[in-house]
Short mmCIF file of C-alpha atoms in Angstrom, two decimals:
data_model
loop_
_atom_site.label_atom_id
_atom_site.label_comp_id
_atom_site.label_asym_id
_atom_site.label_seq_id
_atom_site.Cartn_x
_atom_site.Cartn_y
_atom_site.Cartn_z
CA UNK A 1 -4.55 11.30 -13.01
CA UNK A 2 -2.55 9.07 -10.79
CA UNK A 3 -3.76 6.94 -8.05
CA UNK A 4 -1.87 5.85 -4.75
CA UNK A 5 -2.32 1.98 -3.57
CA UNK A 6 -1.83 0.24 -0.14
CA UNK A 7 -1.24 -3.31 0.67
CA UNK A 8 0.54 -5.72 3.29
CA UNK A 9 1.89 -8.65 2.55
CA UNK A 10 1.95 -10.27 6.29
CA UNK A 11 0.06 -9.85 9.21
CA UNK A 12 -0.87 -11.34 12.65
CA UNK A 13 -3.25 -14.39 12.15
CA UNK A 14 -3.60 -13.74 8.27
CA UNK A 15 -2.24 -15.92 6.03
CA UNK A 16 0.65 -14.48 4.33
CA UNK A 17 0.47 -12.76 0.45
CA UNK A 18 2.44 -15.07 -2.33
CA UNK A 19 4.97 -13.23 -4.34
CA UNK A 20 2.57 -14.23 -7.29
CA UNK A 21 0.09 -12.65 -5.37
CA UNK A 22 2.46 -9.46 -5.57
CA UNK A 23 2.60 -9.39 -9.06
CA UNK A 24 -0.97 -10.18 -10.15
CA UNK A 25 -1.86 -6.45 -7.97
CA UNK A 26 1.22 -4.81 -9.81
CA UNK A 27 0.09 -5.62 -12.93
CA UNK A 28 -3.83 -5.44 -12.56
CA UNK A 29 -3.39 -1.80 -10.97
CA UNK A 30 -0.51 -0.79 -13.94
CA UNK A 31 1.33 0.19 -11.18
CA UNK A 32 4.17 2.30 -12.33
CA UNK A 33 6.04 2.96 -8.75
CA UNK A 34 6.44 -0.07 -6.14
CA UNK A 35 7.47 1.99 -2.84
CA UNK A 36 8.59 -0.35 0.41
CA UNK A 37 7.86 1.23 3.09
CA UNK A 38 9.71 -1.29 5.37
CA UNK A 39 12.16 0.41 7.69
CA UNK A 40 13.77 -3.32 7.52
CA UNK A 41 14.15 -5.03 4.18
CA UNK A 42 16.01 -8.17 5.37
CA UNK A 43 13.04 -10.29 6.20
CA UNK A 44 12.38 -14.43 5.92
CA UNK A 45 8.92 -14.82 4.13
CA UNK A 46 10.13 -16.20 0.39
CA UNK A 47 10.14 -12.87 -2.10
CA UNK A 48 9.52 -9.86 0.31
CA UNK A 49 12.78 -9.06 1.14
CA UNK A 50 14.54 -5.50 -0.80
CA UNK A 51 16.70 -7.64 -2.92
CA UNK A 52 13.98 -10.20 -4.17
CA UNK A 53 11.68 -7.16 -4.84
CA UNK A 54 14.35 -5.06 -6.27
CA UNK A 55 15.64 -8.05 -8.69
CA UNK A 56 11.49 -8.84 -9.54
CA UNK A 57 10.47 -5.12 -10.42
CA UNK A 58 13.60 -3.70 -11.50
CA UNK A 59 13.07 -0.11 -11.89
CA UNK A 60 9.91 0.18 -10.17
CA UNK A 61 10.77 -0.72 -6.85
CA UNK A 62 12.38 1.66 -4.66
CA UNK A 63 13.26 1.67 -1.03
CA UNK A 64 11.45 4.94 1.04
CA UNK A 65 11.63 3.33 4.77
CA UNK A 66 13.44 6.33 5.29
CA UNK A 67 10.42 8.98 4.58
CA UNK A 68 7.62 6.84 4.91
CA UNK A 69 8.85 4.19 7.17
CA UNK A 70 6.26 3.53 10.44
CA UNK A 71 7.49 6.76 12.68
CA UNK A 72 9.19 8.11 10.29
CA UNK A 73 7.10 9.96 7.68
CA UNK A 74 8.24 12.90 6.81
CA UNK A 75 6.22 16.03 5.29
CA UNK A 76 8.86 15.34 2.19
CA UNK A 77 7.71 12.09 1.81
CA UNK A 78 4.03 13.15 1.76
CA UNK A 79 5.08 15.85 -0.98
CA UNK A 80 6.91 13.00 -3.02
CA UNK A 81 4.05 10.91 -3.02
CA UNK A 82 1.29 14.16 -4.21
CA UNK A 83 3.65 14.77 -6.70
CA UNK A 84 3.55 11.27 -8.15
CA UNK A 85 -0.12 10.68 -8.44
CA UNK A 86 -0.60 14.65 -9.70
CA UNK A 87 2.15 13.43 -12.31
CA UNK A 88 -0.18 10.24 -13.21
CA UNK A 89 1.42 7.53 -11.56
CA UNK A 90 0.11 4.64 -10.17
CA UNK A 91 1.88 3.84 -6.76
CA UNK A 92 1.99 0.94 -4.71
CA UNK A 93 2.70 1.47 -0.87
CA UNK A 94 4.09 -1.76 0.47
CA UNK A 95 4.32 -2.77 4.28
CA UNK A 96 4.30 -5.91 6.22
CA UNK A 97 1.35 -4.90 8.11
CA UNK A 98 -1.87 -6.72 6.23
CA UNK A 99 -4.22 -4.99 7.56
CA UNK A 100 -4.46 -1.57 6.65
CA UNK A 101 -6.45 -0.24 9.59
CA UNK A 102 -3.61 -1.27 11.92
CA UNK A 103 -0.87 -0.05 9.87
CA UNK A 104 0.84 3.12 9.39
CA UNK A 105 0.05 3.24 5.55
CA UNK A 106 -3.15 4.40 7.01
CA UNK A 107 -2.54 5.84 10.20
CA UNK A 108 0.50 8.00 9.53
CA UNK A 109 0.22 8.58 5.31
CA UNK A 110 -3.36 8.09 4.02
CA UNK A 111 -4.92 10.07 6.72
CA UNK A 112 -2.54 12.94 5.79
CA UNK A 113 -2.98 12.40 1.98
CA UNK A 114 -6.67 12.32 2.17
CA UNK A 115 -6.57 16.12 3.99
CA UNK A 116 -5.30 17.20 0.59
CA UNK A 117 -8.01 15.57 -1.29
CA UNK A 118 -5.95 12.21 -2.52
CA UNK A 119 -8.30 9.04 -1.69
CA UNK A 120 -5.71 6.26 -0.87
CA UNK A 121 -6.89 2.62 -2.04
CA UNK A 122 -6.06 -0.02 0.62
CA UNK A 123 -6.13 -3.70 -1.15
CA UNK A 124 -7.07 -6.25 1.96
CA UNK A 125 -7.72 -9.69 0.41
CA UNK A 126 -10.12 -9.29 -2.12
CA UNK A 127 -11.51 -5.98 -1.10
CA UNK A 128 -9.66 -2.21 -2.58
CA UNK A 129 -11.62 0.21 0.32
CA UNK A 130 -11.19 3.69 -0.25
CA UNK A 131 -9.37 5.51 2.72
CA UNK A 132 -12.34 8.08 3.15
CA UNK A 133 -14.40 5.44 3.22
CA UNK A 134 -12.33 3.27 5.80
CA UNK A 135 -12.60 6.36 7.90
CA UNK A 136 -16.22 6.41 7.75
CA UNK A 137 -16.28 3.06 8.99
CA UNK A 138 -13.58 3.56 11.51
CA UNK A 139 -15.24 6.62 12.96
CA UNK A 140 -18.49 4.86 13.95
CA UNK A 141 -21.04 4.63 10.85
CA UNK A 142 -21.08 0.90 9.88
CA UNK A 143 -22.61 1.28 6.71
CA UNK A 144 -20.14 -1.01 3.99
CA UNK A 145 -17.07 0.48 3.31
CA UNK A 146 -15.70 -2.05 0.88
CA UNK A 147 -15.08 0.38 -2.14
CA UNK A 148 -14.65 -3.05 -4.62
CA UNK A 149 -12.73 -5.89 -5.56
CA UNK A 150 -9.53 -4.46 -6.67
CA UNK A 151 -9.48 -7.25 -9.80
CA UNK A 152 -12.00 -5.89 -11.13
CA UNK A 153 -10.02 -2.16 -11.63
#
């Protein structure tokens, strides 16, 4: 079966992701499906913006700002996506947001996704943490919810 991935590449007081750091998750995850889910793709940080990810992934990549853009996730969207990883794919959700707790790939699509029983991975430095898990966590037990290192997948 498929499986449904999260990352940012930027965020507030992080450091920034590499492009290299991009690829190393795309290819350690066999990640068939590269979605952005940037309402904007025109940004400055070397290798993020739609055209450098477009000309780096090819076929792969693919614009949804428009379904699954912050605000504007759409129940379509969240159908596309259940489809994919019921069809075996391995997806990649991409945002600027790094941290997945204050972005919408958690808030507004892995919340939603996990009602129907699909676990969302969210990659945060070295740490893959399960979206149930996160919720856990989020909702007041503070047992670990580090899932595991996603290089190790």
């Amino acid at each position: 079966s498929g499986r449904i991935y999260s990352v940012g590449y930027h965020g507030n007081g992080c450091l920034g992701m590499k492009p290299g750091e991009l690829k190393e998750i795309v290819a350690k995850l066999k990640i068939t499906d590269l979605l952005d889910l940037r309402v904007e793709t025109k940004v400055k940080q070397d290798g993020f913006a739609g055209a450098d990810l477009e000309k780096a992934y090819g076929t792969k990549y693919q614009y949804a700002g428009d379904s699954l853009g912050r605000g504007r996730v759409k129940p379509a969207g969240l159908d596309w996506l259940k489809t994919m990883a019921q069809d075996g794919r391995h997806v990649l959700l991409l945002s600027g947001e790094k941290r997945p707790t204050t972005s919408h790939r958690y808030s507004e699509i892995a919340l939603a996704l996990l009602a129907d029983g699909i676990d969302v991975g969210h990659i945060y430095e070295e740490e893959l943490v399960a979206t149930a898990a996160l919720k856990t966590a989020l909702d007041g037990n503070r047992e670990s919810y580090v899932f595991s290192e996603w290089r190790k997948q």
